[in-house]
Tab-separated table of C-alpha atoms in Angstrom:
chain	number	residue	atom	x	y	z
A	1	MET	CA	0.000	0.000	0.000
A	2	THR	CA	1.349	3.422	-0.894
A	3	ALA	CA	1.689	6.137	1.719
A	4	ASN	CA	-1.151	8.053	0.015
A	5	ALA	CA	-3.434	5.027	0.062
A	6	ASP	CA	-2.557	4.286	3.685
A	7	LEU	CA	-3.410	7.821	4.728
A	8	ASP	CA	-6.655	7.752	2.727
A	9	ALA	CA	-7.628	4.422	4.295
A	10	ARG	CA	-7.222	5.921	7.763
A	11	GLU	CA	-9.676	8.775	7.142
A	12	PRO	CA	-12.071	8.749	10.100
A	13	ARG	CA	-15.606	7.709	9.166
A	14	LEU	CA	-18.581	9.077	11.062
A	15	GLU	CA	-20.085	5.618	11.573
A	16	ASP	CA	-16.991	4.552	13.531
A	17	PHE	CA	-17.583	7.130	16.290
A	18	ALA	CA	-20.036	7.381	19.158
A	19	ASN	CA	-20.905	10.976	18.326
A	20	GLU	CA	-20.322	13.690	15.771
A	21	GLN	CA	-17.904	15.684	17.948
A	22	ALA	CA	-15.604	12.684	18.429
A	23	HIS	CA	-15.613	12.174	14.662
A	24	THR	CA	-14.917	15.873	14.021
A	25	ASP	CA	-11.974	15.830	16.446
A	26	ALA	CA	-10.502	12.696	14.845
A	27	TRP	CA	-11.052	14.036	11.333
A	28	GLN	CA	-9.338	17.335	12.146
A	29	ALA	CA	-6.308	15.472	13.524
A	30	TRP	CA	-6.226	13.297	10.392
A	31	ASP	CA	-6.545	16.381	8.163
A	32	ALA	CA	-3.592	18.029	9.937
A	33	GLU	CA	-1.546	14.882	9.255
A	34	CYS	CA	-2.572	15.103	5.572
A	35	GLU	CA	-1.366	18.702	5.369
A	36	VAL	CA	2.049	17.755	6.757
A	37	PHE	CA	2.276	14.795	4.364
A	38	GLU	CA	1.430	16.960	1.333
A	39	ALA	CA	3.922	19.646	2.373
A	40	GLN	CA	6.679	17.013	2.597
A	41	LYS	CA	6.137	16.134	-1.077
A	42	THR	CA	7.427	19.542	-2.143
A	43	ALA	CA	9.977	20.182	0.612
A	44	GLY	CA	13.094	21.638	-0.981
A	45	ALA	CA	11.181	23.180	-3.888
A	46	VAL	CA	9.877	26.652	-4.636
A	47	THR	CA	7.011	27.669	-6.879
A	48	LEU	CA	8.148	29.197	-10.157
A	49	GLN	CA	4.707	29.655	-11.650
A	50	ASP	CA	1.112	29.331	-10.512
A	51	HIS	CA	-1.045	28.096	-13.401
A	52	GLY	CA	-4.312	28.321	-11.475
A	53	CYS	CA	-6.692	25.511	-10.545
A	54	GLY	CA	-4.053	23.985	-8.237
A	55	PHE	CA	-1.354	23.483	-10.901
A	56	TYR	CA	2.186	24.746	-10.300
A	57	THR	CA	5.640	24.707	-11.838
A	58	LEU	CA	8.217	23.881	-9.152
A	59	LEU	CA	11.979	24.349	-8.983
A	60	ALA	CA	13.914	21.882	-6.841
A	61	VAL	CA	16.432	23.920	-4.848
A	62	THR	CA	17.919	21.247	-2.579
A	63	GLY	CA	19.007	17.643	-2.887
A	64	PRO	CA	20.166	15.642	-5.905
A	65	LEU	CA	17.471	17.169	-8.152
A	66	ALA	CA	18.361	20.788	-7.334
A	67	GLY	CA	18.097	23.009	-10.388
A	68	THR	CA	15.462	20.880	-12.126
A	69	VAL	CA	11.867	21.864	-12.875
A	70	TRP	CA	8.724	19.867	-12.118
A	71	TRP	CA	4.975	19.988	-12.738
A	72	ASP	CA	2.734	19.722	-9.683
A	73	GLY	CA	-0.421	18.098	-11.020
A	74	ARG	CA	-1.738	16.887	-7.678
A	75	ALA	CA	-4.927	18.886	-8.202
A	76	THR	CA	-6.212	16.235	-10.621
A	77	CYS	CA	-3.964	13.189	-10.593
A	78	ASP	CA	-1.889	13.334	-7.390
A	79	LEU	CA	1.339	13.348	-9.420
A	80	ILE	CA	4.397	15.553	-9.484
A	81	ILE	CA	6.205	14.875	-12.765
A	82	PRO	CA	9.330	16.209	-14.438
A	83	LEU	CA	8.971	18.825	-17.128
A	84	SER	CA	11.085	17.416	-19.933
A	85	LEU	CA	12.250	18.033	-23.470
A	86	ASP	CA	11.985	14.288	-24.188
A	87	HIS	CA	9.177	12.397	-22.469
A	88	MET	CA	9.338	9.596	-25.011
A	89	ASP	CA	12.863	8.531	-24.072
A	90	SER	CA	14.520	9.642	-20.855
A	91	ALA	CA	12.082	12.212	-19.406
A	92	ARG	CA	15.102	13.935	-17.881
A	93	PRO	CA	13.828	16.935	-15.928
A	94	VAL	CA	14.675	20.236	-17.580
A	95	THR	CA	17.026	22.608	-15.850
A	96	PHE	CA	15.958	26.069	-14.815
A	97	SER	CA	17.760	27.636	-17.804
A	98	GLU	CA	16.037	25.194	-20.198
A	99	TRP	CA	12.668	25.982	-18.622
A	100	LEU	CA	13.202	29.710	-19.194
A	101	ARG	CA	13.234	29.059	-22.964
A	102	HIS	CA	10.013	27.020	-22.992
A	103	ASN	CA	6.453	27.190	-21.762
A	104	SER	CA	5.706	24.754	-18.916
A	105	TRP	CA	2.691	23.438	-20.862
A	106	ASN	CA	5.002	22.532	-23.785
A	107	LEU	CA	7.222	20.452	-21.503
A	108	LEU	CA	4.461	18.164	-20.242
A	109	PRO	CA	4.085	14.584	-21.535
A	110	PRO	CA	2.026	14.135	-24.732
A	111	GLY	CA	-1.683	14.019	-24.074
A	112	TRP	CA	-1.485	15.862	-20.769
A	113	GLY	CA	-4.568	18.010	-20.264
């Protein structure tokens, strides 16, 4: 089971609680855990561009992928994928300087959106 699926499976259900307040308290604690989990997915990255509707272009600034650019598509598919000049072969993430010469939408895999 993936970490996402595990977290989703642990979402408190109203029918598992004696009263609505107990459920609300448990759900709020679970929701806070979800927020931390989602924030960890983009730790070490900054937003380069906000495309609206929950889509972002991210620049990795720390770690082995520092200097590469990524698409945050979690709004619809729960994926963060590399923006790339060649999705058919290596899908190597573009560097910041490569991204500056292209539109983020043009660096997505074929058929995206």
